[in-house]
Amino acid sequence: AQDEIAGAWSEVKSASNYQLIVKARSLDHLIGSARAGALILQKNYSQAISEIEEVLASGSVPPASGELLLLRADRSLCLAASGDKQKADDQIVAVDACGLTGLGPDDAALISLSLAQASSLLGDGDSANRYLESARTKFDDHQKNIESLMARIARFSNPLSITG
């Protein structure tokens, strides 16, 4: 697990460096979200909350995006892990009220997983199980999408299979 976390940090640093080199700012919220995710994997919840708050305060996260809900779900997990049960519960309720309809299955799976973990830390096993089942379903949907895309592009990997 530590190797995976180190790999995640390496990828985040690489993306940050790339943005600096090309003087772009369009990926700031995604890089900040990735940093928060890596901090959560390290169980550094207080620093992850700070990173999440900074990204949310920047105003760079598109309002109707899965990224916004993921940041809020991750914040609920960090709050629950830090013992701020009321704020964590309020955040879970707010994210849940937004719903996951219309989001890609990858975003929906990650959001559901964070909500499951937060709910579990709050002692709400029923909600944790419901969110975990949603995460599994959305992950399966995401895997099917990947398999479908791979099947569609497979013919382009062999130049002899392209006709016409």
PDB file of C-alpha atoms in Angstrom:
ATOM      1  CA  ALA A   1       0.000   0.000   0.000  1.00  0.00           C
ATOM      2  CA  GLN A   2       2.857   2.402   0.775  1.00  0.00           C
ATOM      3  CA  ASP A   3       4.239   1.902  -2.749  1.00  0.00           C
ATOM      4  CA  GLU A   4       0.851   2.784  -4.215  1.00  0.00           C
ATOM      5  CA  ILE A   5       0.638   5.927  -2.091  1.00  0.00           C
ATOM      6  CA  ALA A   6       4.170   6.911  -3.120  1.00  0.00           C
ATOM      7  CA  GLY A   7       3.183   6.312  -6.744  1.00  0.00           C
ATOM      8  CA  ALA A   8       0.100   8.496  -6.340  1.00  0.00           C
ATOM      9  CA  TRP A   9       2.210  11.300  -4.872  1.00  0.00           C
ATOM     10  CA  SER A  10       4.678  10.965  -7.745  1.00  0.00           C
ATOM     11  CA  GLU A  11       1.889  11.334 -10.286  1.00  0.00           C
ATOM     12  CA  VAL A  12       0.432  14.354  -8.481  1.00  0.00           C
ATOM     13  CA  LYS A  13       3.863  16.025  -8.376  1.00  0.00           C
ATOM     14  CA  SER A  14       4.396  15.270 -12.054  1.00  0.00           C
ATOM     15  CA  ALA A  15       1.060  16.875 -12.971  1.00  0.00           C
ATOM     16  CA  SER A  16       1.845  19.889 -10.773  1.00  0.00           C
ATOM     17  CA  ASN A  17       5.252  20.305 -12.400  1.00  0.00           C
ATOM     18  CA  TYR A  18       3.736  20.025 -15.861  1.00  0.00           C
ATOM     19  CA  GLN A  19       1.249  22.775 -15.055  1.00  0.00           C
ATOM     20  CA  LEU A  20       4.064  24.999 -13.815  1.00  0.00           C
ATOM     21  CA  ILE A  21       6.118  24.422 -16.944  1.00  0.00           C
ATOM     22  CA  VAL A  22       3.281  25.199 -19.359  1.00  0.00           C
ATOM     23  CA  LYS A  23       1.959  27.994 -17.125  1.00  0.00           C
ATOM     24  CA  ALA A  24      -1.534  26.516 -17.109  1.00  0.00           C
ATOM     25  CA  ARG A  25      -4.067  26.744 -14.301  1.00  0.00           C
ATOM     26  CA  SER A  26      -6.923  24.679 -15.706  1.00  0.00           C
ATOM     27  CA  LEU A  27      -6.010  21.540 -13.765  1.00  0.00           C
ATOM     28  CA  ASP A  28      -5.522  23.211 -10.368  1.00  0.00           C
ATOM     29  CA  HIS A  29      -8.703  21.829  -8.843  1.00  0.00           C
ATOM     30  CA  LEU A  30      -7.993  18.312 -10.104  1.00  0.00           C
ATOM     31  CA  ILE A  31      -4.439  18.404  -8.790  1.00  0.00           C
ATOM     32  CA  GLY A  32      -5.670  19.740  -5.451  1.00  0.00           C
ATOM     33  CA  SER A  33      -8.258  16.987  -5.308  1.00  0.00           C
ATOM     34  CA  ALA A  34      -5.591  14.392  -6.107  1.00  0.00           C
ATOM     35  CA  ARG A  35      -3.371  15.793  -3.340  1.00  0.00           C
ATOM     36  CA  ALA A  36      -6.291  15.555  -0.911  1.00  0.00           C
ATOM     37  CA  GLY A  37      -6.910  11.977  -1.996  1.00  0.00           C
ATOM     38  CA  ALA A  38      -3.276  11.050  -1.436  1.00  0.00           C
ATOM     39  CA  LEU A  39      -3.393  12.664   2.017  1.00  0.00           C
ATOM     40  CA  ILE A  40      -6.506  10.632   2.828  1.00  0.00           C
ATOM     41  CA  LEU A  41      -4.712   7.449   1.773  1.00  0.00           C
ATOM     42  CA  GLN A  42      -1.981   8.399   4.232  1.00  0.00           C
ATOM     43  CA  LYS A  43      -4.664   8.997   6.883  1.00  0.00           C
ATOM     44  CA  ASN A  44      -3.492  12.604   7.191  1.00  0.00           C
ATOM     45  CA  TYR A  45      -7.044  13.866   7.545  1.00  0.00           C
ATOM     46  CA  SER A  46      -6.361  17.327   8.979  1.00  0.00           C
ATOM     47  CA  GLN A  47      -4.036  18.227   6.114  1.00  0.00           C
ATOM     48  CA  ALA A  48      -6.490  16.700   3.626  1.00  0.00           C
ATOM     49  CA  ILE A  49      -9.276  18.911   5.016  1.00  0.00           C
ATOM     50  CA  SER A  50      -7.039  21.958   4.542  1.00  0.00           C
ATOM     51  CA  GLU A  51      -6.316  20.947   0.945  1.00  0.00           C
ATOM     52  CA  ILE A  52     -10.020  20.345   0.256  1.00  0.00           C
ATOM     53  CA  GLU A  53     -10.997  23.700   1.772  1.00  0.00           C
ATOM     54  CA  GLU A  54      -8.341  25.469  -0.327  1.00  0.00           C
ATOM     55  CA  VAL A  55      -9.591  23.864  -3.538  1.00  0.00           C
ATOM     56  CA  LEU A  56     -13.225  24.615  -2.732  1.00  0.00           C
ATOM     57  CA  ALA A  57     -12.402  28.225  -1.798  1.00  0.00           C
ATOM     58  CA  SER A  58     -10.545  28.746  -5.088  1.00  0.00           C
ATOM     59  CA  GLY A  59     -13.798  28.698  -7.034  1.00  0.00           C
ATOM     60  CA  SER A  60     -12.104  26.656  -9.755  1.00  0.00           C
ATOM     61  CA  VAL A  61     -14.240  23.540  -9.346  1.00  0.00           C
ATOM     62  CA  PRO A  62     -17.103  23.461 -11.861  1.00  0.00           C
ATOM     63  CA  PRO A  63     -20.345  23.700  -9.854  1.00  0.00           C
ATOM     64  CA  ALA A  64     -22.183  20.783 -11.472  1.00  0.00           C
ATOM     65  CA  SER A  65     -19.224  18.429 -11.524  1.00  0.00           C
ATOM     66  CA  GLY A  66     -18.537  15.123  -9.898  1.00  0.00           C
ATOM     67  CA  GLU A  67     -15.331  16.661  -8.616  1.00  0.00           C
ATOM     68  CA  LEU A  68     -17.252  19.067  -6.383  1.00  0.00           C
ATOM     69  CA  LEU A  69     -19.279  16.245  -4.843  1.00  0.00           C
ATOM     70  CA  LEU A  70     -16.149  14.101  -4.461  1.00  0.00           C
ATOM     71  CA  LEU A  71     -14.379  16.878  -2.571  1.00  0.00           C
ATOM     72  CA  ARG A  72     -17.394  17.275  -0.299  1.00  0.00           C
ATOM     73  CA  ALA A  73     -17.660  13.498   0.236  1.00  0.00           C
ATOM     74  CA  ASP A  74     -13.942  13.341   1.005  1.00  0.00           C
ATOM     75  CA  ARG A  75     -14.411  16.217   3.438  1.00  0.00           C
ATOM     76  CA  SER A  76     -17.125  14.207   5.210  1.00  0.00           C
ATOM     77  CA  LEU A  77     -14.699  11.286   5.513  1.00  0.00           C
ATOM     78  CA  CYS A  78     -11.955  13.521   6.921  1.00  0.00           C
ATOM     79  CA  LEU A  79     -14.329  15.156   9.379  1.00  0.00           C
ATOM     80  CA  ALA A  80     -15.610  11.775  10.557  1.00  0.00           C
ATOM     81  CA  ALA A  81     -12.070  10.443  10.932  1.00  0.00           C
ATOM     82  CA  SER A  82     -11.101  13.570  12.878  1.00  0.00           C
ATOM     83  CA  GLY A  83     -14.013  13.116  15.273  1.00  0.00           C
ATOM     84  CA  ASP A  84     -16.159  16.020  14.086  1.00  0.00           C
ATOM     85  CA  LYS A  85     -19.227  13.831  13.834  1.00  0.00           C
ATOM     86  CA  GLN A  86     -21.888  16.531  13.444  1.00  0.00           C
ATOM     87  CA  LYS A  87     -20.123  18.334  10.596  1.00  0.00           C
ATOM     88  CA  ALA A  88     -19.365  15.004   8.951  1.00  0.00           C
ATOM     89  CA  ASP A  89     -23.003  13.949   9.158  1.00  0.00           C
ATOM     90  CA  ASP A  90     -24.162  17.322   7.816  1.00  0.00           C
ATOM     91  CA  GLN A  91     -21.765  16.959   4.897  1.00  0.00           C
ATOM     92  CA  ILE A  92     -22.973  13.422   4.139  1.00  0.00           C
ATOM     93  CA  VAL A  93     -26.586  14.620   4.127  1.00  0.00           C
ATOM     94  CA  ALA A  94     -25.683  17.517   1.795  1.00  0.00           C
ATOM     95  CA  VAL A  95     -23.828  15.293  -0.667  1.00  0.00           C
ATOM     96  CA  ASP A  96     -26.551  12.656  -0.557  1.00  0.00           C
ATOM     97  CA  ALA A  97     -29.185  15.321  -1.262  1.00  0.00           C
ATOM     98  CA  CYS A  98     -27.382  16.243  -4.483  1.00  0.00           C
ATOM     99  CA  GLY A  99     -27.644  12.677  -5.725  1.00  0.00           C
ATOM    100  CA  LEU A 100     -25.318  10.880  -8.090  1.00  0.00           C
ATOM    101  CA  THR A 101     -27.639  10.842 -11.074  1.00  0.00           C
ATOM    102  CA  GLY A 102     -25.944  12.178 -14.160  1.00  0.00           C
ATOM    103  CA  LEU A 103     -22.426  11.560 -12.894  1.00  0.00           C
ATOM    104  CA  GLY A 104     -20.040   9.179 -14.564  1.00  0.00           C
ATOM    105  CA  PRO A 105     -19.794   5.815 -12.853  1.00  0.00           C
ATOM    106  CA  ASP A 106     -16.177   6.477 -11.861  1.00  0.00           C
ATOM    107  CA  ASP A 107     -17.060   9.670  -9.993  1.00  0.00           C
ATOM    108  CA  ALA A 108     -20.157   8.070  -8.482  1.00  0.00           C
ATOM    109  CA  ALA A 109     -18.108   5.077  -7.255  1.00  0.00           C
ATOM    110  CA  LEU A 110     -15.503   7.268  -5.562  1.00  0.00           C
ATOM    111  CA  ILE A 111     -18.123   9.512  -3.968  1.00  0.00           C
ATOM    112  CA  SER A 112     -20.092   6.506  -2.715  1.00  0.00           C
ATOM    113  CA  LEU A 113     -16.946   4.925  -1.284  1.00  0.00           C
ATOM    114  CA  SER A 114     -16.042   8.084   0.655  1.00  0.00           C
ATOM    115  CA  LEU A 115     -19.600   8.334   1.971  1.00  0.00           C
ATOM    116  CA  ALA A 116     -19.481   4.643   2.968  1.00  0.00           C
ATOM    117  CA  GLN A 117     -16.253   5.152   4.886  1.00  0.00           C
ATOM    118  CA  ALA A 118     -17.550   8.301   6.584  1.00  0.00           C
ATOM    119  CA  SER A 119     -20.825   6.612   7.523  1.00  0.00           C
ATOM    120  CA  SER A 120     -18.957   3.640   8.929  1.00  0.00           C
ATOM    121  CA  LEU A 121     -16.788   5.913  11.073  1.00  0.00           C
ATOM    122  CA  LEU A 122     -19.960   7.583  12.354  1.00  0.00           C
ATOM    123  CA  GLY A 123     -21.370   4.196  13.326  1.00  0.00           C
ATOM    124  CA  ASP A 124     -24.132   4.218  10.714  1.00  0.00           C
ATOM    125  CA  GLY A 125     -23.737   0.706   9.363  1.00  0.00           C
ATOM    126  CA  ASP A 126     -26.933   0.744   7.303  1.00  0.00           C
ATOM    127  CA  SER A 127     -25.889   3.851   5.366  1.00  0.00           C
ATOM    128  CA  ALA A 128     -22.329   2.572   5.057  1.00  0.00           C
ATOM    129  CA  ASN A 129     -23.595  -0.664   3.498  1.00  0.00           C
ATOM    130  CA  ARG A 130     -25.929   1.203   1.147  1.00  0.00           C
ATOM    131  CA  TYR A 131     -23.127   3.487  -0.045  1.00  0.00           C
ATOM    132  CA  LEU A 132     -20.719   0.562  -0.361  1.00  0.00           C
ATOM    133  CA  GLU A 133     -23.192  -1.348  -2.515  1.00  0.00           C
ATOM    134  CA  SER A 134     -23.624   1.750  -4.681  1.00  0.00           C
ATOM    135  CA  ALA A 135     -19.834   2.039  -4.995  1.00  0.00           C
ATOM    136  CA  ARG A 136     -19.572  -1.588  -6.104  1.00  0.00           C
ATOM    137  CA  THR A 137     -22.338  -1.181  -8.661  1.00  0.00           C
ATOM    138  CA  LYS A 138     -20.826   2.010 -10.068  1.00  0.00           C
ATOM    139  CA  PHE A 139     -17.351   0.440 -10.152  1.00  0.00           C
ATOM    140  CA  ASP A 140     -18.783  -2.503 -12.125  1.00  0.00           C
ATOM    141  CA  ASP A 141     -20.453  -0.035 -14.510  1.00  0.00           C
ATOM    142  CA  HIS A 142     -17.139   1.781 -14.915  1.00  0.00           C
ATOM    143  CA  GLN A 143     -15.334  -1.488 -15.656  1.00  0.00           C
ATOM    144  CA  LYS A 144     -17.954  -2.344 -18.311  1.00  0.00           C
ATOM    145  CA  ASN A 145     -17.430   1.083 -19.908  1.00  0.00           C
ATOM    146  CA  ILE A 146     -13.678   0.505 -20.034  1.00  0.00           C
ATOM    147  CA  GLU A 147     -14.122  -2.956 -21.536  1.00  0.00           C
ATOM    148  CA  SER A 148     -16.498  -1.559 -24.154  1.00  0.00           C
ATOM    149  CA  LEU A 149     -14.069   1.201 -25.091  1.00  0.00           C
ATOM    150  CA  MET A 150     -11.168  -1.238 -25.252  1.00  0.00           C
ATOM    151  CA  ALA A 151     -13.165  -3.530 -27.553  1.00  0.00           C
ATOM    152  CA  ARG A 152     -14.010  -0.613 -29.830  1.00  0.00           C
ATOM    153  CA  ILE A 153     -10.432   0.568 -30.145  1.00  0.00           C
ATOM    154  CA  ALA A 154      -8.837  -2.894 -30.292  1.00  0.00           C
ATOM    155  CA  ARG A 155      -9.115  -3.050 -34.048  1.00  0.00           C
ATOM    156  CA  PHE A 156      -6.925   0.040 -34.313  1.00  0.00           C
ATOM    157  CA  SER A 157      -4.084  -1.675 -32.449  1.00  0.00           C
ATOM    158  CA  ASN A 158      -3.558  -4.024 -35.380  1.00  0.00           C
ATOM    159  CA  PRO A 159      -3.104  -2.057 -38.629  1.00  0.00           C
ATOM    160  CA  LEU A 160      -3.870  -5.178 -40.685  1.00  0.00           C
ATOM    161  CA  SER A 161      -7.387  -5.315 -39.243  1.00  0.00           C
ATOM    162  CA  ILE A 162      -8.362  -1.881 -40.547  1.00  0.00           C
ATOM    163  CA  THR A 163     -10.176  -2.033 -43.851  1.00  0.00           C
ATOM    164  CA  GLY A 164     -11.670   0.496 -46.131  1.00  0.00           C
TER     165      GLY A 164
END
